[in-house]
């Protein structure tokens, strides 16, 4: 491959300094891909209005087609950060108005494109904020294919659409996970629980490998719930990315209650426990079960 800077006068965003990532990656066979460090785009999904699409200006690559707001990643920038930055620059998407659900990566070896699928948590109106868009519209999911789509997005859309109904949740039996590691947790159960919650928060932020969850795409950001019981309830560690339930009585009963609440709204619901009796109870509700070793492997 070769790296080819934009030609002099090539119509791209005229404001602000050009980033080193703003260049073409040219394959040996001649195909060109925008973004020296790869590219990323945001598929923002509003439950009422559908998918936010961008009508690309005619002079852009595959102009006069519809696609996702996005563009070249900066050097050392994560795909998620790149997708959120680009969609903010191109469509005025507020970063705090969406919640990441999963990433799907197209890896061509010389270049990657990452689609970040995120749920709209606070409704917003998109704004054309640079010259690369003719229009921005919320398009119902069933109508996306009726638009003249960018070839790359058209190829990715069927798999992306099939994954839109998937919303994974992971419920952690904290006492069982703590008890599986002989690290002295019994000397300070609240402290040990706090450390586990911190690790769970990092996992929720960084996401989980799709294969580990048995799902399609590349990486998922599941809803993570942790159930505390006994002395562990006294932990004062709290994280926005982990929902914490403190059992007033039996921890198993609380896990069953939480699982029952989530099944139906989330799919799949995965309960992390190595307790066979508890596993049978939550499986009867429609949840699946992973042992504590599975979670510890994800935590690293």
PDB file of C-alpha atoms in Angstrom:
ATOM      1  CA  UNK A   1       0.000   0.000   0.000  1.00  0.00           C
ATOM      2  CA  UNK A   2       0.959   3.661  -0.301  1.00  0.00           C
ATOM      3  CA  UNK A   3      -0.146   6.740   1.618  1.00  0.00           C
ATOM      4  CA  UNK A   4      -1.324   9.544  -0.630  1.00  0.00           C
ATOM      5  CA  UNK A   5      -2.083  13.003   0.775  1.00  0.00           C
ATOM      6  CA  UNK A   6      -5.105  14.858  -0.594  1.00  0.00           C
ATOM      7  CA  UNK A   7      -4.414  16.651  -3.842  1.00  0.00           C
ATOM      8  CA  UNK A   8      -3.874  20.407  -3.706  1.00  0.00           C
ATOM      9  CA  UNK A   9      -7.233  22.097  -3.636  1.00  0.00           C
ATOM     10  CA  UNK A  10      -9.111  18.853  -3.068  1.00  0.00           C
ATOM     11  CA  UNK A  11     -12.411  19.945  -1.483  1.00  0.00           C
ATOM     12  CA  UNK A  12     -12.341  18.679   2.057  1.00  0.00           C
ATOM     13  CA  UNK A  13     -13.126  20.493   5.292  1.00  0.00           C
ATOM     14  CA  UNK A  14     -11.612  23.945   4.819  1.00  0.00           C
ATOM     15  CA  UNK A  15     -11.587  24.910   8.499  1.00  0.00           C
ATOM     16  CA  UNK A  16      -8.961  23.907  11.050  1.00  0.00           C
ATOM     17  CA  UNK A  17      -5.568  22.246  10.572  1.00  0.00           C
ATOM     18  CA  UNK A  18      -5.366  19.045   8.573  1.00  0.00           C
ATOM     19  CA  UNK A  19      -4.718  15.983  10.720  1.00  0.00           C
ATOM     20  CA  UNK A  20      -1.969  13.479   9.764  1.00  0.00           C
ATOM     21  CA  UNK A  21      -4.725  10.872   9.436  1.00  0.00           C
ATOM     22  CA  UNK A  22      -6.350  12.843   6.612  1.00  0.00           C
ATOM     23  CA  UNK A  23      -4.801  10.938   3.725  1.00  0.00           C
ATOM     24  CA  UNK A  24      -5.633   8.202   1.265  1.00  0.00           C
ATOM     25  CA  UNK A  25      -4.495   4.626   1.731  1.00  0.00           C
ATOM     26  CA  UNK A  26      -3.956   3.219  -1.751  1.00  0.00           C
ATOM     27  CA  UNK A  27      -4.002  -0.550  -2.249  1.00  0.00           C
ATOM     28  CA  UNK A  28      -1.601  -2.217  -4.729  1.00  0.00           C
ATOM     29  CA  UNK A  29      -4.629  -2.810  -6.967  1.00  0.00           C
ATOM     30  CA  UNK A  30      -5.486   0.904  -6.979  1.00  0.00           C
ATOM     31  CA  UNK A  31      -8.434   1.103  -4.571  1.00  0.00           C
ATOM     32  CA  UNK A  32      -8.322   4.150  -2.308  1.00  0.00           C
ATOM     33  CA  UNK A  33      -9.527   4.303   1.279  1.00  0.00           C
ATOM     34  CA  UNK A  34      -9.780   7.497   3.297  1.00  0.00           C
ATOM     35  CA  UNK A  35      -7.901   7.582   6.595  1.00  0.00           C
ATOM     36  CA  UNK A  36      -4.237   6.811   7.141  1.00  0.00           C
ATOM     37  CA  UNK A  37      -5.065   5.286  10.546  1.00  0.00           C
ATOM     38  CA  UNK A  38      -8.368   3.794   9.460  1.00  0.00           C
ATOM     39  CA  UNK A  39     -11.805   5.340   9.615  1.00  0.00           C
ATOM     40  CA  UNK A  40     -14.882   5.092  11.797  1.00  0.00           C
ATOM     41  CA  UNK A  41     -18.532   6.043  11.609  1.00  0.00           C
ATOM     42  CA  UNK A  42     -21.504   6.242  13.934  1.00  0.00           C
ATOM     43  CA  UNK A  43     -24.775   4.386  13.462  1.00  0.00           C
ATOM     44  CA  UNK A  44     -26.996   6.287  15.883  1.00  0.00           C
ATOM     45  CA  UNK A  45     -30.239   4.390  16.479  1.00  0.00           C
ATOM     46  CA  UNK A  46     -33.261   6.253  17.799  1.00  0.00           C
ATOM     47  CA  UNK A  47     -36.022   3.903  18.940  1.00  0.00           C
ATOM     48  CA  UNK A  48     -38.698   6.217  17.519  1.00  0.00           C
ATOM     49  CA  UNK A  49     -37.082   7.769  14.449  1.00  0.00           C
ATOM     50  CA  UNK A  50     -34.654   5.175  13.128  1.00  0.00           C
ATOM     51  CA  UNK A  51     -31.058   5.569  11.901  1.00  0.00           C
ATOM     52  CA  UNK A  52     -29.265   8.872  11.374  1.00  0.00           C
ATOM     53  CA  UNK A  53     -28.010   8.989   7.770  1.00  0.00           C
ATOM     54  CA  UNK A  54     -25.916  11.538   5.936  1.00  0.00           C
ATOM     55  CA  UNK A  55     -26.525  12.450   2.285  1.00  0.00           C
ATOM     56  CA  UNK A  56     -22.987  12.921   1.022  1.00  0.00           C
ATOM     57  CA  UNK A  57     -22.083  15.919  -1.122  1.00  0.00           C
ATOM     58  CA  UNK A  58     -21.382  15.142  -4.798  1.00  0.00           C
ATOM     59  CA  UNK A  59     -17.641  15.870  -4.678  1.00  0.00           C
ATOM     60  CA  UNK A  60     -17.003  13.428  -1.819  1.00  0.00           C
ATOM     61  CA  UNK A  61     -15.871   9.825  -2.277  1.00  0.00           C
ATOM     62  CA  UNK A  62     -18.956   7.996  -3.651  1.00  0.00           C
ATOM     63  CA  UNK A  63     -20.820  11.294  -3.572  1.00  0.00           C
ATOM     64  CA  UNK A  64     -24.628  11.629  -3.768  1.00  0.00           C
ATOM     65  CA  UNK A  65     -25.061   8.481  -1.694  1.00  0.00           C
ATOM     66  CA  UNK A  66     -26.368   7.968   1.836  1.00  0.00           C
ATOM     67  CA  UNK A  67     -24.127   6.690   4.591  1.00  0.00           C
ATOM     68  CA  UNK A  68     -23.196   7.178   8.226  1.00  0.00           C
ATOM     69  CA  UNK A  69     -21.490  10.297   9.543  1.00  0.00           C
ATOM     70  CA  UNK A  70     -17.843   9.450  10.061  1.00  0.00           C
ATOM     71  CA  UNK A  71     -14.361   9.816   8.710  1.00  0.00           C
ATOM     72  CA  UNK A  72     -10.645   9.335   9.240  1.00  0.00           C
ATOM     73  CA  UNK A  73      -9.364   8.444  12.682  1.00  0.00           C
ATOM     74  CA  UNK A  74      -6.575  10.416  14.271  1.00  0.00           C
ATOM     75  CA  UNK A  75      -3.306   8.765  15.208  1.00  0.00           C
ATOM     76  CA  UNK A  76      -3.673   6.713  18.425  1.00  0.00           C
ATOM     77  CA  UNK A  77      -7.396   7.504  18.544  1.00  0.00           C
ATOM     78  CA  UNK A  78      -9.767   4.645  19.401  1.00  0.00           C
ATOM     79  CA  UNK A  79     -12.419   3.759  16.873  1.00  0.00           C
ATOM     80  CA  UNK A  80     -15.162   4.702  19.323  1.00  0.00           C
ATOM     81  CA  UNK A  81     -13.637   8.112  20.018  1.00  0.00           C
ATOM     82  CA  UNK A  82     -13.111   8.662  16.301  1.00  0.00           C
ATOM     83  CA  UNK A  83     -16.706   7.796  15.439  1.00  0.00           C
ATOM     84  CA  UNK A  84     -18.049  10.108  18.149  1.00  0.00           C
ATOM     85  CA  UNK A  85     -15.711  12.960  17.192  1.00  0.00           C
ATOM     86  CA  UNK A  86     -16.477  12.686  13.479  1.00  0.00           C
ATOM     87  CA  UNK A  87     -20.246  12.457  13.992  1.00  0.00           C
ATOM     88  CA  UNK A  88     -20.045  15.502  16.247  1.00  0.00           C
ATOM     89  CA  UNK A  89     -18.091  17.446  13.622  1.00  0.00           C
ATOM     90  CA  UNK A  90     -20.267  16.389  10.688  1.00  0.00           C
ATOM     91  CA  UNK A  91     -23.731  16.071  12.212  1.00  0.00           C
ATOM     92  CA  UNK A  92     -23.651  17.827  15.570  1.00  0.00           C
ATOM     93  CA  UNK A  93     -24.205  14.568  17.472  1.00  0.00           C
ATOM     94  CA  UNK A  94     -23.777  15.269  21.217  1.00  0.00           C
ATOM     95  CA  UNK A  95     -21.403  12.692  22.659  1.00  0.00           C
ATOM     96  CA  UNK A  96     -23.487  12.359  25.826  1.00  0.00           C
ATOM     97  CA  UNK A  97     -26.690  11.728  23.860  1.00  0.00           C
ATOM     98  CA  UNK A  98     -25.754   8.217  22.725  1.00  0.00           C
ATOM     99  CA  UNK A  99     -24.768   4.990  24.474  1.00  0.00           C
ATOM    100  CA  UNK A 100     -22.409   2.599  22.678  1.00  0.00           C
ATOM    101  CA  UNK A 101     -23.873  -0.850  22.050  1.00  0.00           C
ATOM    102  CA  UNK A 102     -21.400  -2.586  19.724  1.00  0.00           C
ATOM    103  CA  UNK A 103     -18.636  -2.139  17.184  1.00  0.00           C
ATOM    104  CA  UNK A 104     -18.306  -3.923  13.858  1.00  0.00           C
ATOM    105  CA  UNK A 105     -14.917  -3.812  12.135  1.00  0.00           C
ATOM    106  CA  UNK A 106     -14.157  -4.236   8.449  1.00  0.00           C
ATOM    107  CA  UNK A 107     -10.472  -5.176   8.330  1.00  0.00           C
ATOM    108  CA  UNK A 108      -8.882  -5.152   4.887  1.00  0.00           C
ATOM    109  CA  UNK A 109      -5.364  -5.659   6.225  1.00  0.00           C
ATOM    110  CA  UNK A 110      -4.123  -2.308   4.917  1.00  0.00           C
ATOM    111  CA  UNK A 111      -7.096  -0.331   6.257  1.00  0.00           C
ATOM    112  CA  UNK A 112      -9.981  -0.712   8.699  1.00  0.00           C
ATOM    113  CA  UNK A 113     -13.408   0.814   9.016  1.00  0.00           C
ATOM    114  CA  UNK A 114     -15.228   0.566  12.342  1.00  0.00           C
ATOM    115  CA  UNK A 115     -18.961   1.097  12.682  1.00  0.00           C
ATOM    116  CA  UNK A 116     -19.981   2.126  16.179  1.00  0.00           C
ATOM    117  CA  UNK A 117     -23.631   1.309  16.811  1.00  0.00           C
ATOM    118  CA  UNK A 118     -25.054   3.417  19.622  1.00  0.00           C
ATOM    119  CA  UNK A 119     -28.510   3.928  21.098  1.00  0.00           C
ATOM    120  CA  UNK A 120     -29.857   7.455  21.374  1.00  0.00           C
ATOM    121  CA  UNK A 121     -30.490   8.098  25.070  1.00  0.00           C
ATOM    122  CA  UNK A 122     -31.339  11.816  24.748  1.00  0.00           C
ATOM    123  CA  UNK A 123     -33.172  12.832  21.544  1.00  0.00           C
ATOM    124  CA  UNK A 124     -31.374  15.468  19.482  1.00  0.00           C
ATOM    125  CA  UNK A 125     -31.661  17.140  16.100  1.00  0.00           C
ATOM    126  CA  UNK A 126     -28.660  16.682  13.791  1.00  0.00           C
ATOM    127  CA  UNK A 127     -26.979  19.772  12.381  1.00  0.00           C
ATOM    128  CA  UNK A 128     -25.065  20.075   9.108  1.00  0.00           C
ATOM    129  CA  UNK A 129     -21.848  21.492  10.445  1.00  0.00           C
ATOM    130  CA  UNK A 130     -19.394  20.989   7.574  1.00  0.00           C
ATOM    131  CA  UNK A 131     -19.505  21.013   3.755  1.00  0.00           C
ATOM    132  CA  UNK A 132     -19.529  17.217   3.357  1.00  0.00           C
ATOM    133  CA  UNK A 133     -23.294  16.827   3.867  1.00  0.00           C
ATOM    134  CA  UNK A 134     -26.226  17.730   1.642  1.00  0.00           C
ATOM    135  CA  UNK A 135     -28.740  16.523   4.216  1.00  0.00           C
ATOM    136  CA  UNK A 136     -29.030  14.647   7.494  1.00  0.00           C
ATOM    137  CA  UNK A 137     -32.127  12.583   8.170  1.00  0.00           C
ATOM    138  CA  UNK A 138     -33.549  10.068  10.622  1.00  0.00           C
ATOM    139  CA  UNK A 139     -34.499   7.149   8.391  1.00  0.00           C
ATOM    140  CA  UNK A 140     -36.739   4.314   9.646  1.00  0.00           C
ATOM    141  CA  UNK A 141     -34.837   1.031   9.752  1.00  0.00           C
ATOM    142  CA  UNK A 142     -37.183  -0.555   7.194  1.00  0.00           C
ATOM    143  CA  UNK A 143     -36.531   2.282   4.720  1.00  0.00           C
ATOM    144  CA  UNK A 144     -32.732   2.401   4.825  1.00  0.00           C
ATOM    145  CA  UNK A 145     -32.305   0.031   1.882  1.00  0.00           C
ATOM    146  CA  UNK A 146     -34.571   2.200  -0.294  1.00  0.00           C
ATOM    147  CA  UNK A 147     -31.934   4.964  -0.353  1.00  0.00           C
ATOM    148  CA  UNK A 148     -28.981   4.994  -2.763  1.00  0.00           C
ATOM    149  CA  UNK A 149     -26.391   3.835  -0.227  1.00  0.00           C
ATOM    150  CA  UNK A 150     -22.635   4.219  -0.158  1.00  0.00           C
ATOM    151  CA  UNK A 151     -21.315   0.834  -1.409  1.00  0.00           C
ATOM    152  CA  UNK A 152     -19.444   0.125   1.817  1.00  0.00           C
ATOM    153  CA  UNK A 153     -22.457   0.885   3.967  1.00  0.00           C
ATOM    154  CA  UNK A 154     -24.735  -1.088   1.638  1.00  0.00           C
ATOM    155  CA  UNK A 155     -22.515  -4.149   2.046  1.00  0.00           C
ATOM    156  CA  UNK A 156     -22.415  -3.798   5.845  1.00  0.00           C
ATOM    157  CA  UNK A 157     -26.073  -2.910   6.438  1.00  0.00           C
ATOM    158  CA  UNK A 158     -27.650  -6.438   6.387  1.00  0.00           C
ATOM    159  CA  UNK A 159     -25.362  -7.694   9.177  1.00  0.00           C
ATOM    160  CA  UNK A 160     -25.686  -4.455  11.122  1.00  0.00           C
ATOM    161  CA  UNK A 161     -29.466  -4.533  10.870  1.00  0.00           C
ATOM    162  CA  UNK A 162     -29.686  -8.138  12.057  1.00  0.00           C
ATOM    163  CA  UNK A 163     -27.705  -7.195  15.176  1.00  0.00           C
ATOM    164  CA  UNK A 164     -29.940  -4.243  16.085  1.00  0.00           C
ATOM    165  CA  UNK A 165     -32.321  -6.535  17.983  1.00  0.00           C
ATOM    166  CA  UNK A 166     -29.490  -7.808  20.213  1.00  0.00           C
ATOM    167  CA  UNK A 167     -29.016  -6.063  23.581  1.00  0.00           C
ATOM    168  CA  UNK A 168     -26.792  -8.115  25.895  1.00  0.00           C
ATOM    169  CA  UNK A 169     -26.784  -7.816  29.668  1.00  0.00           C
ATOM    170  CA  UNK A 170     -24.368  -9.439  32.106  1.00  0.00           C
ATOM    171  CA  UNK A 171     -25.441 -10.052  35.718  1.00  0.00           C
ATOM    172  CA  UNK A 172     -22.573 -10.812  38.099  1.00  0.00           C
ATOM    173  CA  UNK A 173     -22.876 -12.900  41.255  1.00  0.00           C
ATOM    174  CA  UNK A 174     -20.217 -10.876  43.087  1.00  0.00           C
ATOM    175  CA  UNK A 175     -19.945 -13.200  46.085  1.00  0.00           C
ATOM    176  CA  UNK A 176     -19.394 -16.208  43.840  1.00  0.00           C
ATOM    177  CA  UNK A 177     -16.784 -14.452  41.690  1.00  0.00           C
ATOM    178  CA  UNK A 178     -14.914 -13.153  44.756  1.00  0.00           C
ATOM    179  CA  UNK A 179     -14.984 -16.592  46.350  1.00  0.00           C
ATOM    180  CA  UNK A 180     -13.375 -18.184  43.300  1.00  0.00           C
ATOM    181  CA  UNK A 181     -10.087 -16.339  43.832  1.00  0.00           C
ATOM    182  CA  UNK A 182      -8.118 -17.050  47.046  1.00  0.00           C
ATOM    183  CA  UNK A 183      -6.729 -13.529  47.411  1.00  0.00           C
ATOM    184  CA  UNK A 184      -7.758 -12.853  51.010  1.00  0.00           C
ATOM    185  CA  UNK A 185     -11.128 -11.371  50.102  1.00  0.00           C
ATOM    186  CA  UNK A 186     -12.619 -12.744  53.338  1.00  0.00           C
ATOM    187  CA  UNK A 187     -10.518 -10.304  55.366  1.00  0.00           C
ATOM    188  CA  UNK A 188     -12.243  -7.300  53.760  1.00  0.00           C
ATOM    189  CA  UNK A 189     -15.318  -8.275  51.769  1.00  0.00           C
ATOM    190  CA  UNK A 190     -16.373  -4.679  51.092  1.00  0.00           C
ATOM    191  CA  UNK A 191     -12.905  -3.792  49.810  1.00  0.00           C
ATOM    192  CA  UNK A 192     -12.747  -6.881  47.606  1.00  0.00           C
ATOM    193  CA  UNK A 193     -16.194  -6.095  46.199  1.00  0.00           C
ATOM    194  CA  UNK A 194     -15.096  -2.545  45.443  1.00  0.00           C
ATOM    195  CA  UNK A 195     -12.063  -3.768  43.532  1.00  0.00           C
ATOM    196  CA  UNK A 196     -14.217  -6.124  41.487  1.00  0.00           C
ATOM    197  CA  UNK A 197     -16.685  -3.324  40.694  1.00  0.00           C
ATOM    198  CA  UNK A 198     -13.789  -1.182  39.456  1.00  0.00           C
ATOM    199  CA  UNK A 199     -12.670  -3.979  37.133  1.00  0.00           C
ATOM    200  CA  UNK A 200     -16.242  -4.511  35.926  1.00  0.00           C
ATOM    201  CA  UNK A 201     -16.535  -0.809  35.164  1.00  0.00           C
ATOM    202  CA  UNK A 202     -13.376  -0.949  33.052  1.00  0.00           C
ATOM    203  CA  UNK A 203     -14.787  -3.967  31.209  1.00  0.00           C
ATOM    204  CA  UNK A 204     -18.073  -2.159  30.547  1.00  0.00           C
ATOM    205  CA  UNK A 205     -16.141   0.828  29.193  1.00  0.00           C
ATOM    206  CA  UNK A 206     -13.735  -1.128  27.004  1.00  0.00           C
ATOM    207  CA  UNK A 207     -16.327  -3.642  25.834  1.00  0.00           C
ATOM    208  CA  UNK A 208     -16.277  -7.408  25.439  1.00  0.00           C
ATOM    209  CA  UNK A 209     -15.176  -9.536  22.533  1.00  0.00           C
ATOM    210  CA  UNK A 210     -18.177 -10.647  20.498  1.00  0.00           C
ATOM    211  CA  UNK A 211     -16.952 -14.233  20.359  1.00  0.00           C
ATOM    212  CA  UNK A 212     -16.867 -14.434  24.160  1.00  0.00           C
ATOM    213  CA  UNK A 213     -20.520 -13.414  24.214  1.00  0.00           C
ATOM    214  CA  UNK A 214     -21.460 -15.731  21.354  1.00  0.00           C
ATOM    215  CA  UNK A 215     -22.591 -12.772  19.259  1.00  0.00           C
ATOM    216  CA  UNK A 216     -21.904 -11.341  15.815  1.00  0.00           C
ATOM    217  CA  UNK A 217     -19.982  -8.113  15.073  1.00  0.00           C
ATOM    218  CA  UNK A 218     -16.637  -7.444  16.781  1.00  0.00           C
ATOM    219  CA  UNK A 219     -17.024  -5.887  20.237  1.00  0.00           C
ATOM    220  CA  UNK A 220     -20.029  -5.291  22.476  1.00  0.00           C
ATOM    221  CA  UNK A 221     -20.689  -2.918  25.349  1.00  0.00           C
ATOM    222  CA  UNK A 222     -23.247  -4.868  27.409  1.00  0.00           C
ATOM    223  CA  UNK A 223     -25.316  -3.618  30.303  1.00  0.00           C
ATOM    224  CA  UNK A 224     -23.440  -4.828  33.387  1.00  0.00           C
ATOM    225  CA  UNK A 225     -25.188  -5.479  36.716  1.00  0.00           C
ATOM    226  CA  UNK A 226     -23.553  -6.588  39.959  1.00  0.00           C
ATOM    227  CA  UNK A 227     -25.365  -8.046  42.963  1.00  0.00           C
ATOM    228  CA  UNK A 228     -23.814  -7.588  46.413  1.00  0.00           C
ATOM    229  CA  UNK A 229     -24.750  -9.448  49.570  1.00  0.00           C
ATOM    230  CA  UNK A 230     -23.679  -9.579  53.200  1.00  0.00           C
ATOM    231  CA  UNK A 231     -20.691  -7.489  54.245  1.00  0.00           C
ATOM    232  CA  UNK A 232     -19.859  -6.698  50.616  1.00  0.00           C
ATOM    233  CA  UNK A 233     -22.867  -4.375  50.528  1.00  0.00           C
ATOM    234  CA  UNK A 234     -20.885  -1.859  52.587  1.00  0.00           C
ATOM    235  CA  UNK A 235     -18.556  -1.010  49.699  1.00  0.00           C
ATOM    236  CA  UNK A 236     -18.690   2.668  48.854  1.00  0.00           C
ATOM    237  CA  UNK A 237     -17.340   2.154  45.346  1.00  0.00           C
ATOM    238  CA  UNK A 238     -19.847   3.271  42.739  1.00  0.00           C
ATOM    239  CA  UNK A 239     -19.533   3.419  38.950  1.00  0.00           C
ATOM    240  CA  UNK A 240     -21.870   4.875  36.350  1.00  0.00           C
ATOM    241  CA  UNK A 241     -21.199   1.974  33.991  1.00  0.00           C
ATOM    242  CA  UNK A 242     -22.174  -0.781  36.445  1.00  0.00           C
ATOM    243  CA  UNK A 243     -25.657  -1.101  37.953  1.00  0.00           C
ATOM    244  CA  UNK A 244     -25.316  -2.262  41.552  1.00  0.00           C
ATOM    245  CA  UNK A 245     -27.997  -4.079  43.525  1.00  0.00           C
ATOM    246  CA  UNK A 246     -27.503  -4.642  47.250  1.00  0.00           C
ATOM    247  CA  UNK A 247     -29.426  -7.690  48.476  1.00  0.00           C
ATOM    248  CA  UNK A 248     -31.274  -7.117  51.737  1.00  0.00           C
ATOM    249  CA  UNK A 249     -31.489 -10.894  52.214  1.00  0.00           C
ATOM    250  CA  UNK A 250     -30.385 -13.816  50.065  1.00  0.00           C
ATOM    251  CA  UNK A 251     -28.002 -12.857  47.283  1.00  0.00           C
ATOM    252  CA  UNK A 252     -29.312 -15.699  45.111  1.00  0.00           C
ATOM    253  CA  UNK A 253     -32.883 -14.448  45.483  1.00  0.00           C
ATOM    254  CA  UNK A 254     -31.786 -10.941  44.492  1.00  0.00           C
ATOM    255  CA  UNK A 255     -29.980 -12.261  41.408  1.00  0.00           C
ATOM    256  CA  UNK A 256     -33.102 -14.150  40.386  1.00  0.00           C
ATOM    257  CA  UNK A 257     -35.172 -10.982  40.883  1.00  0.00           C
ATOM    258  CA  UNK A 258     -32.765  -8.848  38.839  1.00  0.00           C
ATOM    259  CA  UNK A 259     -32.578 -11.464  36.082  1.00  0.00           C
ATOM    260  CA  UNK A 260     -36.355 -11.692  35.913  1.00  0.00           C
ATOM    261  CA  UNK A 261     -36.494  -7.916  35.543  1.00  0.00           C
ATOM    262  CA  UNK A 262     -33.979  -7.869  32.690  1.00  0.00           C
ATOM    263  CA  UNK A 263     -35.217 -10.835  30.654  1.00  0.00           C
ATOM    264  CA  UNK A 264     -37.498  -9.514  27.957  1.00  0.00           C
ATOM    265  CA  UNK A 265     -35.905  -6.072  27.786  1.00  0.00           C
ATOM    266  CA  UNK A 266     -32.392  -7.385  27.165  1.00  0.00           C
ATOM    267  CA  UNK A 267     -31.292 -10.295  24.997  1.00  0.00           C
ATOM    268  CA  UNK A 268     -29.245 -12.245  25.769  1.00  0.00           C
ATOM    269  CA  UNK A 269     -29.101 -12.020  29.565  1.00  0.00           C
ATOM    270  CA  UNK A 270     -25.978 -13.759  30.880  1.00  0.00           C
ATOM    271  CA  UNK A 271     -25.629 -14.558  34.579  1.00  0.00           C
ATOM    272  CA  UNK A 272     -22.107 -15.110  35.864  1.00  0.00           C
ATOM    273  CA  UNK A 273     -22.079 -17.727  38.620  1.00  0.00           C
ATOM    274  CA  UNK A 274     -20.674 -21.168  39.321  1.00  0.00           C
ATOM    275  CA  UNK A 275     -23.497 -21.987  41.741  1.00  0.00           C
ATOM    276  CA  UNK A 276     -25.433 -24.838  40.116  1.00  0.00           C
ATOM    277  CA  UNK A 277     -28.627 -24.203  42.048  1.00  0.00           C
ATOM    278  CA  UNK A 278     -28.677 -20.536  41.090  1.00  0.00           C
ATOM    279  CA  UNK A 279     -27.802 -21.412  37.500  1.00  0.00           C
ATOM    280  CA  UNK A 280     -30.868 -23.638  37.245  1.00  0.00           C
ATOM    281  CA  UNK A 281     -33.116 -20.902  38.631  1.00  0.00           C
ATOM    282  CA  UNK A 282     -31.995 -18.199  36.178  1.00  0.00           C
ATOM    283  CA  UNK A 283     -31.929 -20.572  33.211  1.00  0.00           C
ATOM    284  CA  UNK A 284     -35.586 -21.307  33.933  1.00  0.00           C
ATOM    285  CA  UNK A 285     -36.210 -17.574  33.409  1.00  0.00           C
ATOM    286  CA  UNK A 286     -34.568 -17.625  29.978  1.00  0.00           C
ATOM    287  CA  UNK A 287     -31.085 -16.440  30.920  1.00  0.00           C
ATOM    288  CA  UNK A 288     -27.855 -18.209  30.033  1.00  0.00           C
ATOM    289  CA  UNK A 289     -25.052 -18.890  32.498  1.00  0.00           C
ATOM    290  CA  UNK A 290     -21.271 -18.497  32.402  1.00  0.00           C
ATOM    291  CA  UNK A 291     -18.932 -19.679  35.142  1.00  0.00           C
ATOM    292  CA  UNK A 292     -16.713 -17.351  37.135  1.00  0.00           C
ATOM    293  CA  UNK A 293     -13.626 -18.354  35.125  1.00  0.00           C
ATOM    294  CA  UNK A 294     -15.308 -16.980  31.997  1.00  0.00           C
ATOM    295  CA  UNK A 295     -15.615 -13.546  33.583  1.00  0.00           C
ATOM    296  CA  UNK A 296     -12.130 -13.590  35.086  1.00  0.00           C
ATOM    297  CA  UNK A 297     -10.742 -14.324  31.616  1.00  0.00           C
ATOM    298  CA  UNK A 298     -12.558 -11.234  30.293  1.00  0.00           C
ATOM    299  CA  UNK A 299     -11.251  -9.099  33.125  1.00  0.00           C
ATOM    300  CA  UNK A 300      -7.675 -10.144  32.356  1.00  0.00           C
TER     301      UNK A 300
END
